[in-house]
Coordinates of C-alpha atoms and ligand atoms in Angstrom, one line a residue:
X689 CA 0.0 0.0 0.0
X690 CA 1.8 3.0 -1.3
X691 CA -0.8 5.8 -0.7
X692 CA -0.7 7.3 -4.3
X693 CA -2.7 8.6 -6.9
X694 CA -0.6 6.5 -9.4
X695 CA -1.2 3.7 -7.6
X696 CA -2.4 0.6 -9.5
X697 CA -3.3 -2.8 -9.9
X698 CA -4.4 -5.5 -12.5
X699 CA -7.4 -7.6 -12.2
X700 CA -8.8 -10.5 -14.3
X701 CA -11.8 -11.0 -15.0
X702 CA -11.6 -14.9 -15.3
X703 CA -13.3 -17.3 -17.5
X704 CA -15.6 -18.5 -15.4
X705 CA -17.1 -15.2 -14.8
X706 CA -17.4 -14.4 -18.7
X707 CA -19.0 -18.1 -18.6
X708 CA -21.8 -17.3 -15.6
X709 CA -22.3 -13.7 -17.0
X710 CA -21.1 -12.1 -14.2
X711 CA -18.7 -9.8 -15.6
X712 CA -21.1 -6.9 -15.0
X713 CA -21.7 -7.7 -12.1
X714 CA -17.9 -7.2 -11.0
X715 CA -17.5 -4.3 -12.8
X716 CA -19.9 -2.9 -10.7
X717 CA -18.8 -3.2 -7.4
X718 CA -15.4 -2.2 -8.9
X719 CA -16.7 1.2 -10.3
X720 CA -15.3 4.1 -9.7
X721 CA -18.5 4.7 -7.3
X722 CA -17.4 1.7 -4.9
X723 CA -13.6 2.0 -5.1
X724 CA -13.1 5.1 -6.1
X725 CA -11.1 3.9 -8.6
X726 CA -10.3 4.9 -12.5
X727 CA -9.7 2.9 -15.6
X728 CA -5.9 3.3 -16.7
X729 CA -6.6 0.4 -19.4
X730 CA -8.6 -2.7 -20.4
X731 CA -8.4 -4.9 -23.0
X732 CA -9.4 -8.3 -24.0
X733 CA -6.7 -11.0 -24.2
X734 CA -7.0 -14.7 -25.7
X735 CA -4.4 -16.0 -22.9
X736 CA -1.8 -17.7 -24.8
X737 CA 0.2 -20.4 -22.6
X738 CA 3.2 -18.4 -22.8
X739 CA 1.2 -15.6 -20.9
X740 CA -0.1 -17.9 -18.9
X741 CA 2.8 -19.1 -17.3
X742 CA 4.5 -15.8 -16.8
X743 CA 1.3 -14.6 -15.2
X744 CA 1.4 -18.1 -12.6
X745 CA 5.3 -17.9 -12.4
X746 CA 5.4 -18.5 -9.0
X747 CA 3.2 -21.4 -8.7
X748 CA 5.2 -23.1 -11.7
X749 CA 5.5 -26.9 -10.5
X750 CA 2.9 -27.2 -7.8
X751 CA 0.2 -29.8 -8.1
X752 CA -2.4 -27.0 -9.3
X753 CA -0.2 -25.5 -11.7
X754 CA -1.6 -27.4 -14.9
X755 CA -5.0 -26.9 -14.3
X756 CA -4.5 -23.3 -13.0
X757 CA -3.0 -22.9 -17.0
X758 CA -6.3 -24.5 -18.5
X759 CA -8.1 -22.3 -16.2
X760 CA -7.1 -18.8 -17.3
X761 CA -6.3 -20.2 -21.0
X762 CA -10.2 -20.8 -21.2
X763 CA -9.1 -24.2 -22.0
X764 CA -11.2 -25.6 -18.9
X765 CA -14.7 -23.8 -19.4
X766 CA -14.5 -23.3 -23.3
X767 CA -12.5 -26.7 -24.6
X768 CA -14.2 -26.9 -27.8
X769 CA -15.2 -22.5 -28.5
X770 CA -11.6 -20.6 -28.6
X771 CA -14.1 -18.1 -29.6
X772 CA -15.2 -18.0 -26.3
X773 CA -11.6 -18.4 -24.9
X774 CA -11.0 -15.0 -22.9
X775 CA -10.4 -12.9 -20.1
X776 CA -10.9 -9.2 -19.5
X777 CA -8.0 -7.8 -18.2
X778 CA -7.8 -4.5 -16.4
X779 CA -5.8 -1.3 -15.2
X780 CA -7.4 0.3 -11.8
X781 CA -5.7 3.6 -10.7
X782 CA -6.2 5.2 -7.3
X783 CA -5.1 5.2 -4.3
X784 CA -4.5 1.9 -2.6
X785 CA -5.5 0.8 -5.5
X786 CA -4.1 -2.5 -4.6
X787 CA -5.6 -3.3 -1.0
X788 CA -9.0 -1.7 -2.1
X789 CA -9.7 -4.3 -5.0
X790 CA -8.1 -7.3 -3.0
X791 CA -10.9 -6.3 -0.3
X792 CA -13.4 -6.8 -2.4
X793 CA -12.4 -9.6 -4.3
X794 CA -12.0 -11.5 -0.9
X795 CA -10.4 -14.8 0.1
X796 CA -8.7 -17.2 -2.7
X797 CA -10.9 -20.2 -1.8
X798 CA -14.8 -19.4 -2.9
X799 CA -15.4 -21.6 0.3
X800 CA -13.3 -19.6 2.7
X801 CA -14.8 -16.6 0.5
X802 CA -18.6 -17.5 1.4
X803 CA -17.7 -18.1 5.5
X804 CA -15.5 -15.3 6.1
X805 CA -16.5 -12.6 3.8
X806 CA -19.9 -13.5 2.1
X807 CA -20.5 -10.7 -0.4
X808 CA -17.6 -10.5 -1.7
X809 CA -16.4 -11.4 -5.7
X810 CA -15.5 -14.9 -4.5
X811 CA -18.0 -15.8 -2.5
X812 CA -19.5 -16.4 -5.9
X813 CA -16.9 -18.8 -7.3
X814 CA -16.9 -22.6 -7.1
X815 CA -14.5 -25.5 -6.5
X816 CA -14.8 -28.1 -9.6
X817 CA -13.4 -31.6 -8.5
X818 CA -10.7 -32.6 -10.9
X819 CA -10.7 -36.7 -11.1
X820 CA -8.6 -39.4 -12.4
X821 CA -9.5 -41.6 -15.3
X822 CA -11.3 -43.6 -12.9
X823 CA -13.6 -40.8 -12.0
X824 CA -11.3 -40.6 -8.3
X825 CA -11.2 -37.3 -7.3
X826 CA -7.7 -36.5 -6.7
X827 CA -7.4 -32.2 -6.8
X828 CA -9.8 -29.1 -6.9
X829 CA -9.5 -26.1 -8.9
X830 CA -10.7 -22.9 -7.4
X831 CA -12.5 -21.0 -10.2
X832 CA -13.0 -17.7 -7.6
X833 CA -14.0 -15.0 -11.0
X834 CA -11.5 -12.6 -10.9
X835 CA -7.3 -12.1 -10.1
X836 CA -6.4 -9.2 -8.7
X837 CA -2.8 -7.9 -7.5
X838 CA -1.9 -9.2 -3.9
X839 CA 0.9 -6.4 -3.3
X840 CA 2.0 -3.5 -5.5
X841 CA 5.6 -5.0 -6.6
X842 CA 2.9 -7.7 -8.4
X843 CA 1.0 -4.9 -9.4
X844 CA 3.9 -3.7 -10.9
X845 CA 5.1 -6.8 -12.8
X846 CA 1.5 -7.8 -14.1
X847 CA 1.0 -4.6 -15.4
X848 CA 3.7 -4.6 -17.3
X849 CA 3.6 -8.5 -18.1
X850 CA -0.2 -8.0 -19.8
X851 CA 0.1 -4.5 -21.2
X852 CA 2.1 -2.4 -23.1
X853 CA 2.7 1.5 -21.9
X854 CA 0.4 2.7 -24.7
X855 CA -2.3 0.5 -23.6
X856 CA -2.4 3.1 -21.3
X857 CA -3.1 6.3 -21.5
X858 CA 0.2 8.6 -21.3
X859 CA -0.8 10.6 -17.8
X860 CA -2.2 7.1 -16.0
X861 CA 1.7 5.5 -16.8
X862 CA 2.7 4.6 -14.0
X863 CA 6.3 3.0 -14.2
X864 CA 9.0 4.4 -16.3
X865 CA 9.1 4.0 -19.9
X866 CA 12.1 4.9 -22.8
X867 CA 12.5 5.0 -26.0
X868 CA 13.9 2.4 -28.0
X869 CA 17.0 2.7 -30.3
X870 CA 17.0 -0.8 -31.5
X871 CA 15.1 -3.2 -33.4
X872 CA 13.8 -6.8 -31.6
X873 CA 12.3 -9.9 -32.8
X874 CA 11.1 -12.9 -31.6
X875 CA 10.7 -16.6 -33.1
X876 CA 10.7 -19.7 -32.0
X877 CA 11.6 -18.9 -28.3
X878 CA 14.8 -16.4 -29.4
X879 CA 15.0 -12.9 -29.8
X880 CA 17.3 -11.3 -33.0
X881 CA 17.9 -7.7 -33.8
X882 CA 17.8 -8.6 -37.8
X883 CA 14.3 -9.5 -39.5
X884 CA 14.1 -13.8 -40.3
X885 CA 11.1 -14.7 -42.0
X886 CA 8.2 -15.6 -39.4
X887 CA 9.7 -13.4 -36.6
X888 CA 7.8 -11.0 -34.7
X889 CA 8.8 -7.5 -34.8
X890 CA 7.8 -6.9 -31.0
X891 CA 10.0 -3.6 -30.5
X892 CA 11.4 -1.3 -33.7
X893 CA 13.4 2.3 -33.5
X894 CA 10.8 4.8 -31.6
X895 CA 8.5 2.6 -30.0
X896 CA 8.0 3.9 -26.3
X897 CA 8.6 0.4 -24.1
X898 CA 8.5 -0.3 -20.3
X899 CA 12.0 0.5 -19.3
X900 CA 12.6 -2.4 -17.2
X901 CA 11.5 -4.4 -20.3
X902 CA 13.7 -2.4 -23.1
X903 CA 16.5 -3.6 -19.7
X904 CA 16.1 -7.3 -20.4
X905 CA 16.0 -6.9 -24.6
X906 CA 19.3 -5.4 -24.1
X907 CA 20.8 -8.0 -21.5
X908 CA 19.8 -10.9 -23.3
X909 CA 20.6 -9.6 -27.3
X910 CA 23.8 -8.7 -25.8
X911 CA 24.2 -12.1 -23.5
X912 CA 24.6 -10.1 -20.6
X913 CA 22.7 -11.5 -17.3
X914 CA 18.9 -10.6 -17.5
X915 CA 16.4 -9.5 -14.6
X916 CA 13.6 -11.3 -16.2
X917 CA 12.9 -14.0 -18.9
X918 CA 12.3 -13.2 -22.5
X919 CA 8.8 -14.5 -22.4
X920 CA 8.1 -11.8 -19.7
X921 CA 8.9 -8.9 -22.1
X922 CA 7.6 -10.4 -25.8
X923 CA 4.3 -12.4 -24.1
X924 CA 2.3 -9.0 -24.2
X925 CA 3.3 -8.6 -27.8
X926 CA 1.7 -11.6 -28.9
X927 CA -1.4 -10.8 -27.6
X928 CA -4.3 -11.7 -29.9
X929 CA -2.1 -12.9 -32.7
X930 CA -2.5 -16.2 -33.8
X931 CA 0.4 -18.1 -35.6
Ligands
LIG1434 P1 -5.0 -14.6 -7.9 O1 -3.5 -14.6 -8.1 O2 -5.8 -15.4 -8.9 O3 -5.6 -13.3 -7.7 P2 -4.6 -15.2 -5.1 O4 -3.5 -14.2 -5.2 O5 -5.7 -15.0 -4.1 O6 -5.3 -15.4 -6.5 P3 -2.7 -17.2 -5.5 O7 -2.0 -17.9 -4.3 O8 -1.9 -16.2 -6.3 O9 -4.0 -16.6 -4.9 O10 -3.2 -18.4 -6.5 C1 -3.5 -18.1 -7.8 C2 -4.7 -18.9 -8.3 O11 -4.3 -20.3 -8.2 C3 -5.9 -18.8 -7.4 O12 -6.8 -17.8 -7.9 C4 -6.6 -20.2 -7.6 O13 -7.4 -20.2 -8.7 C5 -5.4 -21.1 -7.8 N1 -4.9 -21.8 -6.5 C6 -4.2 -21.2 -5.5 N2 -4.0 -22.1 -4.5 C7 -4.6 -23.3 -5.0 C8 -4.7 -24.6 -4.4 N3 -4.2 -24.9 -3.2 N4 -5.4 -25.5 -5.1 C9 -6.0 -25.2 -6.3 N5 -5.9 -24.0 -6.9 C10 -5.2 -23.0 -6.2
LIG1435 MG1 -2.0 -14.2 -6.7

């Protein structure tokens, strides 16, 4: 909790939400009425793997990780509609824009959610069973509607992990940014400074990128050691783009 006007955080409005038509319903009690909260940017993502992961970093190899991954992919609610595949992801600016949202998104597990805070976002959620091929029940996913930011150094790496500075608009920026000098591209898992056919142009001369981000390009195109992985910087470039 930093106190500040620029203070922000990212929620998700999850699958399962979209799914039970709820995502009014959350945007509601997150308005700018109940929080006191702005928009600083939304946009609507088909979660790629890649972003995915990144996202659920720190829970990489626990038992939930796989099925968190089909979760938030869409995979889970919408196997067969990639139409349908989507999450509505979402800049909140404000002060203690962080603790405010996590307030009212309440406690992880819906179940914990509906006896210790019934009302709240998750109260609404559900656990689904997840079962063996012999129809044992060996795990449980929590489908609990929505992410949000659980301190603002997440805040800070999700924001810049989903969106790209001029998602948002340039006053509601609220890490620093530069302007880049060099060209980067991405295939196949690698980043190159030269054009190959089927790269990704994810950064070119001019474009205005997160600094930390423009930090890592330059680490890892000149083999020097990198603060964060490649995925972490280009994921937010792929965003909607089918290959
Ligand atoms: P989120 O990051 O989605 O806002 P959170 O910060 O309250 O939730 P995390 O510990 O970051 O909780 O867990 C991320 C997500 O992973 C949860 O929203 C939930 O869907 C899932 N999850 C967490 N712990 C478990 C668990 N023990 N079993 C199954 N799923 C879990
Ligand atoms: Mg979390």
């Amino acid at each position: 909790m930093s106190g500040k006007e620029l203070d922000q955080t990212l929620v998700l409005i999850k699958p399962d939400a979209l799914k039970n038509s709820l995502t009014g319903y959350v945007l509601s009690l997150l308005s700018e009425f109940h929080t006191g909260l702005r928009f600083a940017g939304t946009k609507i993502v088909h979660v790629s793997k890649m972003l995915a992961e990144e996202h659920y970093a720190e829970h990489r190899g626990k038992h939930f990780f796989p099925p968190l991954i089909e979760y938030i992919t869409g995979l889970s609610h919408y196997p067969d509609e990639p139409i349908k595949q989507r999450v509505v992801a979402i800049v909140y600016q404000g002060i203690d824009a962080v603790p405010k949202i996590r307030a009212i998104a309440g406690p992880t597990n819906p179940l914990v959610a509906r006896e210790q805070k019934p009302g709240c976002i998750r109260s609404l959620g559900t656990l689904f069973p997840i079962k063996d091929k012999d129809g044992q029940i060996i795990d449980q996913r929590m489908d609990n509607l929505i992410h949000a930011s659980a301190t603002d150094l997440e805040a800070e790496r999700e924001i810049k992990l989903w969106f790209m500075p001029n998602d948002i608009p340039p006053y509601m920026q609220g890490y620093a940014t530069k302007k880049s000098e060099r060209h980067f591209y991405f295939k196949d898992g690698k980043l190159s400074e030269d054009h190959v056919p089927g790269s990704f142009c994810i950064v070119a001369p001019g474009d205005i990128v997160w600094e930390s981000d423009l930090a890592i390009l330059h680490a890892i195109a000149d083999g020097t050691p990198s603060k964060g992985t490649l995925e972490s910087v280009v994921a937010k470039y792929l965003v909607n783009q089918i290959r």
